[in-house]
Short mmCIF file of N, CA, C and O in Angstrom, two decimals:
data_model
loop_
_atom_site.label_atom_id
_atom_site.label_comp_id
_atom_site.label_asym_id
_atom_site.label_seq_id
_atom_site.Cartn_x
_atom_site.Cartn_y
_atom_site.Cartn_z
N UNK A 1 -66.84 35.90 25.01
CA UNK A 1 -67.97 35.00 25.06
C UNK A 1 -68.30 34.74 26.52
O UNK A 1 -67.40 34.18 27.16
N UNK A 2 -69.15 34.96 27.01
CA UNK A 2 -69.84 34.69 27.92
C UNK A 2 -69.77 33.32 28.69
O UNK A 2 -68.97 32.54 28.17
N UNK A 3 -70.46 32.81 29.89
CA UNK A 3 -70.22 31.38 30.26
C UNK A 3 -71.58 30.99 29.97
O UNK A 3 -71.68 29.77 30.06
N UNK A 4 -72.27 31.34 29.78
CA UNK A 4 -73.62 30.84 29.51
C UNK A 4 -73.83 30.59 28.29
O UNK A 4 -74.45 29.55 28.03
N UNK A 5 -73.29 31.63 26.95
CA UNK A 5 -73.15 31.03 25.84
C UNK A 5 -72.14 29.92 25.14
O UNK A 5 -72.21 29.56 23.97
N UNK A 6 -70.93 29.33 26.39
CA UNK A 6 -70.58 28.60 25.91
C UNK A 6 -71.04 27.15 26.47
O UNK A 6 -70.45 26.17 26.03
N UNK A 7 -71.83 27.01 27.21
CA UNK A 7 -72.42 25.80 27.39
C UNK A 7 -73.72 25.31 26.60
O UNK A 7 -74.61 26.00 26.11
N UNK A 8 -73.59 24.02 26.61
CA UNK A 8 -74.69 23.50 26.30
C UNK A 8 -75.75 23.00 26.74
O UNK A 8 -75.62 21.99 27.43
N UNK A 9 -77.24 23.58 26.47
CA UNK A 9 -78.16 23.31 27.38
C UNK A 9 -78.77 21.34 27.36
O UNK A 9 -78.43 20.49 26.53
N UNK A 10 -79.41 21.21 28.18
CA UNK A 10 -79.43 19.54 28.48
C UNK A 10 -79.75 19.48 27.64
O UNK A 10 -78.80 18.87 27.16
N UNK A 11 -80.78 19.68 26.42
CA UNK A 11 -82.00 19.11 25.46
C UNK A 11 -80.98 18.88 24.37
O UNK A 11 -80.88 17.80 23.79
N UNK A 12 -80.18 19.98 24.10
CA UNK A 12 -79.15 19.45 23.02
C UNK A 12 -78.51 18.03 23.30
O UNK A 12 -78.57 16.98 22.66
N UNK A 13 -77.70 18.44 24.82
CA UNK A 13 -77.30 17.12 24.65
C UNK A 13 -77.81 15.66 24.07
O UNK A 13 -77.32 14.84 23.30
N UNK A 14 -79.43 15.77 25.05
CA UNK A 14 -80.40 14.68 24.97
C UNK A 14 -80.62 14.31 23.55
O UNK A 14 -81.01 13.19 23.21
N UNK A 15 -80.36 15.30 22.74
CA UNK A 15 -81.11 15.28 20.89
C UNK A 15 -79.47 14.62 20.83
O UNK A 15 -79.46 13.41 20.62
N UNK A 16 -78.28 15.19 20.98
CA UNK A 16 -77.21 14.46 20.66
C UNK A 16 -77.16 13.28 20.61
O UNK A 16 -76.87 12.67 19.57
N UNK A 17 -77.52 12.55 22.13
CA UNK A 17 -77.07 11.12 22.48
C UNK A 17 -78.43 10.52 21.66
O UNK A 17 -78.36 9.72 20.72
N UNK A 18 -79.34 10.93 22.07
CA UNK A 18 -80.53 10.20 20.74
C UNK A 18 -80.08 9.87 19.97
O UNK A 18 -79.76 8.69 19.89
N UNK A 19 -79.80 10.86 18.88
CA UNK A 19 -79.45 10.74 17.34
C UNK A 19 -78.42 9.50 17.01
O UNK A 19 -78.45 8.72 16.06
N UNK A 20 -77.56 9.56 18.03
CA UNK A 20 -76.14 9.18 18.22
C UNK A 20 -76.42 7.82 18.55
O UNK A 20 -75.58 7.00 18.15
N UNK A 21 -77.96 7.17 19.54
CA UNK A 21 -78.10 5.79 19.75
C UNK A 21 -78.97 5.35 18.61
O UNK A 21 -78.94 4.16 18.28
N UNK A 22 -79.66 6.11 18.05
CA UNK A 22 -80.52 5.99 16.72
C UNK A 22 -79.83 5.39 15.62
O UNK A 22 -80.15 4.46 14.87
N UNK A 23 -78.81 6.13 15.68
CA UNK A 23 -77.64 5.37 14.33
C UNK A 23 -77.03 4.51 14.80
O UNK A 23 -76.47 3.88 13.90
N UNK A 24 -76.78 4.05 15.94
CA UNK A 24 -75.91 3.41 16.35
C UNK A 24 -77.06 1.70 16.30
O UNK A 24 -76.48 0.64 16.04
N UNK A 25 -78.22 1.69 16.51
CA UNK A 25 -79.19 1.01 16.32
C UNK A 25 -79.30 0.61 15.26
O UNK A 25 -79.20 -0.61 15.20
N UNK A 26 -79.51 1.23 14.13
CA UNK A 26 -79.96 1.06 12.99
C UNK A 26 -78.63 0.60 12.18
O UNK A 26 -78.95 -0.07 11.20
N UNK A 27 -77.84 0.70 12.25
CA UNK A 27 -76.41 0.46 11.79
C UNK A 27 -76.25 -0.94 12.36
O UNK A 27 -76.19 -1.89 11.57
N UNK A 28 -76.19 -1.10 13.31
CA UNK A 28 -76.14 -2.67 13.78
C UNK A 28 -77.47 -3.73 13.90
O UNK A 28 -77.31 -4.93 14.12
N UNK A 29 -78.85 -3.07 13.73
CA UNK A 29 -79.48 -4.22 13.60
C UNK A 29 -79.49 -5.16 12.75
O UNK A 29 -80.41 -5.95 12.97
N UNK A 30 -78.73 -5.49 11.68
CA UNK A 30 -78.30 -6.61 11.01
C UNK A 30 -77.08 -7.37 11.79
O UNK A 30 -76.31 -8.09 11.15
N UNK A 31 -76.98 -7.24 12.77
CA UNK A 31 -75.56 -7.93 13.68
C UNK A 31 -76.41 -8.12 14.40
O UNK A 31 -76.66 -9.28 14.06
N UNK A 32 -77.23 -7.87 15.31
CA UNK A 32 -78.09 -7.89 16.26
C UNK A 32 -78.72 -9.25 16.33
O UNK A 32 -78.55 -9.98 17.31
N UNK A 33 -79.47 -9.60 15.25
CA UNK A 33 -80.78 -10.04 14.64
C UNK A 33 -79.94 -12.06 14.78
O UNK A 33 -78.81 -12.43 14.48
N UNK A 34 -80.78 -12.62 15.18
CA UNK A 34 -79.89 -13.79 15.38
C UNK A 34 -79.95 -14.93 14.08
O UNK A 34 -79.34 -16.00 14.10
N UNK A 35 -80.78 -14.46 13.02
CA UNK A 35 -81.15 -15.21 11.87
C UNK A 35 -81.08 -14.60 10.57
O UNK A 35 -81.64 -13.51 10.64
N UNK A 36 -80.69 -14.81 9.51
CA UNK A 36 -80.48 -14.13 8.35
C UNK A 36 -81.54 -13.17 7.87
O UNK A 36 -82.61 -13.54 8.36
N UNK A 37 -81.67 -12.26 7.26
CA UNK A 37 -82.73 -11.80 7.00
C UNK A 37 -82.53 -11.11 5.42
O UNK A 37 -81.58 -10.45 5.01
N UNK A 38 -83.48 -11.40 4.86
CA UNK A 38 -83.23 -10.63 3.81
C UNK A 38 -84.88 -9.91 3.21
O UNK A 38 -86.06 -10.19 3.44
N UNK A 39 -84.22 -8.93 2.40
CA UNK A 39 -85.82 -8.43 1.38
C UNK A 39 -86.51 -8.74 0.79
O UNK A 39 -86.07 -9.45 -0.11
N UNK A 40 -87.82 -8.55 0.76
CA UNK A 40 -88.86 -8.94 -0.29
C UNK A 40 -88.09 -8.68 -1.61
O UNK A 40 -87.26 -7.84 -1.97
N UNK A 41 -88.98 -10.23 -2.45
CA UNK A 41 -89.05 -9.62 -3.93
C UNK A 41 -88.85 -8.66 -4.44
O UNK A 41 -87.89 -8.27 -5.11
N UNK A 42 -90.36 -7.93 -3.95
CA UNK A 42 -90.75 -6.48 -4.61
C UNK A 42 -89.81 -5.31 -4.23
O UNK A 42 -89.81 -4.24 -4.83
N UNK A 43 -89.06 -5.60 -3.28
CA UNK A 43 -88.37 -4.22 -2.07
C UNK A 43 -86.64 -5.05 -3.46
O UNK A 43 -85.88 -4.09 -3.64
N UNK A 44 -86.21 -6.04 -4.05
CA UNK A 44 -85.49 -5.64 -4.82
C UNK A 44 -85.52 -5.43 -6.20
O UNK A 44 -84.47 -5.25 -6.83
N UNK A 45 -87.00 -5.44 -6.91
CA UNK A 45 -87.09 -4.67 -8.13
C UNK A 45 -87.48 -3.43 -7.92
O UNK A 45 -87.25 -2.71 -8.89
N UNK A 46 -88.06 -2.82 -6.87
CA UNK A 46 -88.01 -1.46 -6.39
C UNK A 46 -86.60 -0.94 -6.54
O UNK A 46 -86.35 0.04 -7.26
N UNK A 47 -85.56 -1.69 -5.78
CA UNK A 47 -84.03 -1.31 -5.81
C UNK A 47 -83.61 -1.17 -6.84
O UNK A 47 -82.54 -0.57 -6.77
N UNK A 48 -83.91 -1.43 -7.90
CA UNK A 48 -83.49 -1.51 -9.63
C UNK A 48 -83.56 -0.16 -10.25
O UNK A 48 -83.09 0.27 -11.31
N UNK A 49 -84.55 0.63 -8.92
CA UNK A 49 -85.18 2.45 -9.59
C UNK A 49 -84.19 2.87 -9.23
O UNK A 49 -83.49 3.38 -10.10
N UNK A 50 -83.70 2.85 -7.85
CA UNK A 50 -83.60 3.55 -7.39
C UNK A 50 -82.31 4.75 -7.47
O UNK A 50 -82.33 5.82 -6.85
N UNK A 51 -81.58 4.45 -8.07
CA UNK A 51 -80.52 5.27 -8.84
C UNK A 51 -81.04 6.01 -9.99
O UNK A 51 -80.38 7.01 -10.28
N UNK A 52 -81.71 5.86 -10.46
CA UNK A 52 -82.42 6.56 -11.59
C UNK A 52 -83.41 7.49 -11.17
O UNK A 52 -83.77 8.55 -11.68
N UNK A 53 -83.81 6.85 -10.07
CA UNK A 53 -85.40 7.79 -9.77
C UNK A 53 -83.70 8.87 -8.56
O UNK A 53 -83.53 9.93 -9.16
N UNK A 54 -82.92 8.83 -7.60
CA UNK A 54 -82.28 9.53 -7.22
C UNK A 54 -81.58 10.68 -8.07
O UNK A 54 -81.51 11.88 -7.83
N UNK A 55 -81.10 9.97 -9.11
CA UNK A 55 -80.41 10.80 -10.05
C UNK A 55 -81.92 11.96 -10.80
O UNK A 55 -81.49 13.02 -11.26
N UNK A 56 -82.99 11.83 -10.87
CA UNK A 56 -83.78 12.00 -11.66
C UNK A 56 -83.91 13.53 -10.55
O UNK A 56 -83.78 14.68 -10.99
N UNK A 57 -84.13 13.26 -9.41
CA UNK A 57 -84.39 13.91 -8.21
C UNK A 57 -83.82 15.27 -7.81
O UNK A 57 -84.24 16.33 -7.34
N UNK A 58 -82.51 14.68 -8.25
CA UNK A 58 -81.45 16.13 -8.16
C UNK A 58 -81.24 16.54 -9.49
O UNK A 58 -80.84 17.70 -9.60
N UNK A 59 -81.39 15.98 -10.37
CA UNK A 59 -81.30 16.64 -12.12
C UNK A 59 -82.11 17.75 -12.23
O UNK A 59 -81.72 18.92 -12.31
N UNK A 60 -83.42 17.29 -12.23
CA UNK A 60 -84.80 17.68 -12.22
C UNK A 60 -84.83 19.39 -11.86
O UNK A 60 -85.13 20.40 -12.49
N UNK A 61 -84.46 19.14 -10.76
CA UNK A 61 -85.26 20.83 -9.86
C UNK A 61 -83.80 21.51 -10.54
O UNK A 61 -83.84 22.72 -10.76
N UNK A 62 -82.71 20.88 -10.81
CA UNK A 62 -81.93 22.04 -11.64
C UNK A 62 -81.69 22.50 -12.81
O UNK A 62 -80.87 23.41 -12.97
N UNK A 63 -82.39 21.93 -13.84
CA UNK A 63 -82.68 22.23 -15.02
C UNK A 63 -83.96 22.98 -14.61
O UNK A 63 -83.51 24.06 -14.98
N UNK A 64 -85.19 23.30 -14.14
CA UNK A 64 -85.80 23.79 -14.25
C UNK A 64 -86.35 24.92 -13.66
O UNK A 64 -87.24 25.67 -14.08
N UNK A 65 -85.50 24.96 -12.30
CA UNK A 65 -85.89 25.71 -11.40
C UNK A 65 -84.11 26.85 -10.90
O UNK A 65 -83.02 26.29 -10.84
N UNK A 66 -84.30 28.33 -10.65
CA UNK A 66 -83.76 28.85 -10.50
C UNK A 66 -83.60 29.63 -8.83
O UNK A 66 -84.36 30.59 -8.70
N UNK A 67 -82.96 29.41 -7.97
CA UNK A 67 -82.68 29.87 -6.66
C UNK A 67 -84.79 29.79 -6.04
O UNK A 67 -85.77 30.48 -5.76
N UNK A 68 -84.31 28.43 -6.17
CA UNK A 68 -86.36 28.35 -5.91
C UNK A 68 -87.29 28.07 -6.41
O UNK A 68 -88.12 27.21 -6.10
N UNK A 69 -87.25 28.79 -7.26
CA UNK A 69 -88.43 29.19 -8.30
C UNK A 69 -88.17 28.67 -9.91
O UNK A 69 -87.07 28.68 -10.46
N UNK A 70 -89.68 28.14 -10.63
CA UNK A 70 -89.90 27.85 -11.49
C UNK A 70 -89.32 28.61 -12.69
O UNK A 70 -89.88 29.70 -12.70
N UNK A 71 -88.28 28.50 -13.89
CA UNK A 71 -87.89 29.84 -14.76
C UNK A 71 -88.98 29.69 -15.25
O UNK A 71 -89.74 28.72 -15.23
N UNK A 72 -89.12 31.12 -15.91
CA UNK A 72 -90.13 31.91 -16.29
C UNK A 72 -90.05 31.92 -17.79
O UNK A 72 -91.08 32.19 -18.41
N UNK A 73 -88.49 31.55 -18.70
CA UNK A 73 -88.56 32.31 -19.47
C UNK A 73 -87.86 30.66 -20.35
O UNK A 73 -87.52 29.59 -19.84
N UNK A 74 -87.89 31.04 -21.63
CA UNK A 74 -87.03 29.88 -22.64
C UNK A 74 -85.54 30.28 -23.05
O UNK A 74 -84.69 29.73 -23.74
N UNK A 75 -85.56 31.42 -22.36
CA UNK A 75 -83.87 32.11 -22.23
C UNK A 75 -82.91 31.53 -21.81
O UNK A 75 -81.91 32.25 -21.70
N UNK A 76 -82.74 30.21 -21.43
CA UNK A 76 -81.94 29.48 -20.49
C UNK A 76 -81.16 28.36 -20.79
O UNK A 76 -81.77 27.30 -20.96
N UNK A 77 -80.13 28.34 -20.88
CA UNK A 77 -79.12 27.37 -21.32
C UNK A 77 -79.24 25.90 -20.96
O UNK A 77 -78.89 25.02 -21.75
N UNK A 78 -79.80 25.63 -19.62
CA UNK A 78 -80.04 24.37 -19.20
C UNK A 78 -81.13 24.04 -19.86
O UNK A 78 -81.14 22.81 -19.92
N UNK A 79 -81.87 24.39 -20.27
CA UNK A 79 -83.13 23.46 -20.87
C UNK A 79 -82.64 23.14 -22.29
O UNK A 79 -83.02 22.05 -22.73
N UNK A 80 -81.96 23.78 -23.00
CA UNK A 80 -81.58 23.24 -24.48
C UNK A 80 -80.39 21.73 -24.34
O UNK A 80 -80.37 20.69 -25.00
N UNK A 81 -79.55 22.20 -23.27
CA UNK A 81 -78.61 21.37 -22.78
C UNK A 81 -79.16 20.31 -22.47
O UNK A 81 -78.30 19.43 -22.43
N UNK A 82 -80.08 19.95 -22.24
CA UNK A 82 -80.88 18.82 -20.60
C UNK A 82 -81.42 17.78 -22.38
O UNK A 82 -81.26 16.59 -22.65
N UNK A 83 -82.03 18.91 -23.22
CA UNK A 83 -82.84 18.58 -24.35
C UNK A 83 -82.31 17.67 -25.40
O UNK A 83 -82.84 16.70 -25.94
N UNK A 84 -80.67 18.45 -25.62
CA UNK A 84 -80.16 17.71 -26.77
C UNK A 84 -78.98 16.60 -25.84
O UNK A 84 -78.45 15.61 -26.37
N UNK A 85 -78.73 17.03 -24.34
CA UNK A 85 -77.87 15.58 -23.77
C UNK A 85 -79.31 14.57 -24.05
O UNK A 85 -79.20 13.77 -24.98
N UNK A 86 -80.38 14.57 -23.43
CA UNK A 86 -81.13 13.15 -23.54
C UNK A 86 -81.49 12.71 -25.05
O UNK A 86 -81.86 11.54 -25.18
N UNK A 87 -81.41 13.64 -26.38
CA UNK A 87 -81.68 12.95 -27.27
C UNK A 87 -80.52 12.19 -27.57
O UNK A 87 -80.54 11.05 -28.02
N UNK A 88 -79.36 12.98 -27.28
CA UNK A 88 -77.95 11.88 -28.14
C UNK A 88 -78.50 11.20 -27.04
O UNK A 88 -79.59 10.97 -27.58
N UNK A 89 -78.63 10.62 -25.72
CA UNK A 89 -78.49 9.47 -25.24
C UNK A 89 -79.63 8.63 -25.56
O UNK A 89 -79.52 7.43 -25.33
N UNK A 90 -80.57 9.05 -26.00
CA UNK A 90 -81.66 8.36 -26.92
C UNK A 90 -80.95 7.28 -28.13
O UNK A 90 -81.16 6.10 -28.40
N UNK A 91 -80.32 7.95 -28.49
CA UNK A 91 -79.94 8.17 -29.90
C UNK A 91 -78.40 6.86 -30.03
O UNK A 91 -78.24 5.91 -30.79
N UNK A 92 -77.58 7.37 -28.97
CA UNK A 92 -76.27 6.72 -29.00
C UNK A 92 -76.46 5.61 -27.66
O UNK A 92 -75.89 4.52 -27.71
N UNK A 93 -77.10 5.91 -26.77
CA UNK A 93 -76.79 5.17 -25.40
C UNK A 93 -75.60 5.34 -24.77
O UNK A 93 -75.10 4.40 -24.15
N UNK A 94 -74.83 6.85 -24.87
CA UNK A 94 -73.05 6.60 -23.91
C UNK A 94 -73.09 8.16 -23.55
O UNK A 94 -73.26 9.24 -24.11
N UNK A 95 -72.76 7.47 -21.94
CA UNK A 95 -72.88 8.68 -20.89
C UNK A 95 -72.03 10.12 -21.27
O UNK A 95 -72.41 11.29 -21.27
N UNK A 96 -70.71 9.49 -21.59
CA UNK A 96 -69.66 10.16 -22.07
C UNK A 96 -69.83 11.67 -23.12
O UNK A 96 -69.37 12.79 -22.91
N UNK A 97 -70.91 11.02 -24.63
CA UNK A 97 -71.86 11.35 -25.51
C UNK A 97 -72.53 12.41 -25.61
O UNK A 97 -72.61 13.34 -26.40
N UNK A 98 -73.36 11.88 -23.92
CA UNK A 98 -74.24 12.37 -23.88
C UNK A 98 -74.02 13.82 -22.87
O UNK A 98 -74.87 14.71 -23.02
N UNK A 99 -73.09 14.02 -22.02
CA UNK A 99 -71.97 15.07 -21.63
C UNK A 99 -71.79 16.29 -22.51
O UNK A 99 -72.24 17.43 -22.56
N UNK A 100 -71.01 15.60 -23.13
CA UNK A 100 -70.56 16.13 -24.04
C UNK A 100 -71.58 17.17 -25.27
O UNK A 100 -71.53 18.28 -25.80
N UNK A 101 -72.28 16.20 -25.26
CA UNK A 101 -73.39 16.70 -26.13
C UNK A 101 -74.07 18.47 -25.57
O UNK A 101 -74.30 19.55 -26.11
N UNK A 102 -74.20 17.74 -23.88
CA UNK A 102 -75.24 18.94 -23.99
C UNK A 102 -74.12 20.16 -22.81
O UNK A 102 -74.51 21.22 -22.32
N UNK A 103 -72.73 19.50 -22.64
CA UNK A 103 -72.26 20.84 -22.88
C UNK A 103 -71.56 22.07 -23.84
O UNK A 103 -71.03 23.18 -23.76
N UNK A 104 -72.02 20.92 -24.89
CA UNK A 104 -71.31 21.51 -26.57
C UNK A 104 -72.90 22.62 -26.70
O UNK A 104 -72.96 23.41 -27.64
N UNK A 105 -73.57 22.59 -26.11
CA UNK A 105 -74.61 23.54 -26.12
C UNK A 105 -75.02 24.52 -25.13
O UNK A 105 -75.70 25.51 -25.38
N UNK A 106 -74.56 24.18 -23.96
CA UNK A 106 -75.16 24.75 -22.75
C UNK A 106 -73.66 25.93 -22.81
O UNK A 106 -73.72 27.16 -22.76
N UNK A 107 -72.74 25.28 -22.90
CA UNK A 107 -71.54 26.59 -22.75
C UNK A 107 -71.77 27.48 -23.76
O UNK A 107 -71.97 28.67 -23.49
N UNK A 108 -71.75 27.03 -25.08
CA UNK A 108 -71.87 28.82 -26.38
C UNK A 108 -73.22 29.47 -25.64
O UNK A 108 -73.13 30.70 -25.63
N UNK A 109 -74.43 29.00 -25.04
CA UNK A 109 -75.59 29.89 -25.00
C UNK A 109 -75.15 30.34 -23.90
O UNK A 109 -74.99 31.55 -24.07
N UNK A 110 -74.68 29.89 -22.26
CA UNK A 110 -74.00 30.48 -21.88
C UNK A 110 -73.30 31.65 -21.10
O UNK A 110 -73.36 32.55 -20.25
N UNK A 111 -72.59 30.95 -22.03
CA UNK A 111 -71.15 31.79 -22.10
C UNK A 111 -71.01 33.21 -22.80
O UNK A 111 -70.72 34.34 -22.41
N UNK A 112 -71.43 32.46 -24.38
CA UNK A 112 -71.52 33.18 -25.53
C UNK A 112 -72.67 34.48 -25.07
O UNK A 112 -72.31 35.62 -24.78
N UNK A 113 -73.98 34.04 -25.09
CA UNK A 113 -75.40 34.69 -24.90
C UNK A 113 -75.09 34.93 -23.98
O UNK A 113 -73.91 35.23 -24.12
N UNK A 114 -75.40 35.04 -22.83
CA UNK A 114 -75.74 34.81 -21.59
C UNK A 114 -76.44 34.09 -20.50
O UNK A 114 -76.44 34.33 -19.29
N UNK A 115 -76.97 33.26 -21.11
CA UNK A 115 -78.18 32.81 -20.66
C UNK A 115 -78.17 32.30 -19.51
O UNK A 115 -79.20 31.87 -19.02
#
């Protein structure tokens, strides 16, 4: 390795120590701040989504979407799985249930099929 490829040019650094006072800011402006502060109303029934709308976020693009792209086809194990976990949880209300449910389907198509 070379001496030039093992150094680091200034701008990195500069993006380093940024980033590095950025968090370091934002992490302590509640220590900072000399008076209590708290959230709107609305900013904590917003907070009430927000595990649901997160979880929804990363579920989502993997039931439906394959290395990218939209599937094309009804050949596919995750969509029957995704289909019959949310009805038992319709149905029963338990996470456990509802697991269970739609890998009692998603593994035989599969596994079994291929899908």
């Amino acid at each position: 390795m070379s001496a030039a490829a093992a150094t680091t040019d200034w701008w990195t650094m500069a993006v380093i120590v940024g980033l590095a006072l950025v968090t370091v800011l934002t992490r302590c402006f509640f220590f900072i701040l000399d008076r209590p502060w708290g959230l709107p109303e609305w900013a904590h029934r917003a907070l009430h989504y927000a595990p649901a709308a997160a979880l929804a976020g990363v579920i989502a693009p993997e039931i439906v979407m394959t290395q990218g792209h939209l599937i094309t086809t009804l050949h596919d194990a995750r969509l029957y799985a995704a289909v019959v976990g949310a009805a038992y949880f319709y149905w029963r209300r338990g996470v456990l249930g509802t697991m269970l449910a739609g890998m009692a389907v998603y593994l035989p198509l599969h596994l079994g099929l291929g899908w």
